[in-house]
Amino acid sequence: MVEEFAFDNTEERRKTRQNGGIGWIEVIVGSMFSGKSEELIRRLRRAQIARQKVQVFKPKIDDRYSIEQIASHSGMTHISKPVMTAAELMAQIEDDTQVVGIDEGQFFDMEIVEAVNKLARSGKRVIVAGLDQDYLGRPFEPMPQLLSVAEFITKTHAICVKCGNTANYSQRTSDSTARVEVGASDKYEARCRKCFVPHSDAPTVV
Ligand code: ADP
Ligand code: ZN
């Protein structure tokens, strides 16, 4: 199981901060199939068990599974609202919401960085999951920026389908050279550093 916080995983301290109205940002990053969505859903479920008000969002671009929910590759789901932009997300936030979950954070515009900072400043716990690298292994904005402003960071890993080692990369198996190419095991597989082969014909600028 992934540690909830890198250096502070006690429920008690978290609760104290929640009661004190102090918010914070948690970011979950890793390759495809590394368990980001599972980990996000796990944290959201625990918050709901603690009777905290939770709102969950995902970018409209990701139509992998049904639109009104986030879903893991292993079949875990959680209700969520699809939004186009960070501004649209902010417009839907309710005052008494205590926990804000965001999946597929890499598909948001850069305004998401200031948006989550603002939510945390207003006392909310914000949990963002997303890909930290694109299919060429390049940092996938805005995730690097979100990692910079987060209080707590979790890196998840998949299993390399070639050799069984720790996988840190999402290998694209289709021919597309678009940075955003939505798909699952039909278009991607998890690979370790040794087995990862970036597309040679890919553009260097997107
Ligand atoms: P992510 O959000 O990071 O893409 P998910 O949480 O949606 O990941 O899915 C994680 C699940 O994917 C795992 O629990 C496992 O059931 C499944 N899975 C499929 N391929 C792999 C792989 N190569 N390594 C690890 N898990 C995999
Ligand atoms: Zn490998």
PDB file of C-alpha atoms and ligand atoms in Angstrom, residues 160-166 190-196, ligand 2:
ATOM      1  CA  CYS A 160       7.268  -3.312 -16.450  1.00  0.00           C
ATOM      2  CA  VAL A 161       5.395  -5.602 -18.829  1.00  0.00           C
ATOM      3  CA  LYS A 162       8.680  -6.584 -20.525  1.00  0.00           C
ATOM      4  CA  CYS A 163      10.882  -7.536 -17.586  1.00  0.00           C
ATOM      5  CA  GLY A 164       8.929  -7.167 -14.339  1.00  0.00           C
ATOM      6  CA  ASN A 165      11.043  -4.347 -12.919  1.00  0.00           C
ATOM      7  CA  THR A 166       9.685  -1.117 -11.455  1.00  0.00           C
ATOM      8  CA  ALA A 190       4.088   0.226 -18.435  1.00  0.00           C
ATOM      9  CA  ARG A 191       7.864   0.011 -18.980  1.00  0.00           C
ATOM     10  CA  CYS A 192      10.987   0.427 -16.848  1.00  0.00           C
ATOM     11  CA  ARG A 193      13.844   2.770 -17.840  1.00  0.00           C
ATOM     12  CA  LYS A 194      15.689  -0.057 -19.610  1.00  0.00           C
ATOM     13  CA  CYS A 195      12.718  -1.232 -21.668  1.00  0.00           C
ATOM     14  CA  PHE A 196      11.204   2.190 -22.463  1.00  0.00           C
TER      15      PHE A 196
HETATM   16 ZN    ZN B   2      11.687  -3.512 -18.136  1.00  0.00          ZN
END
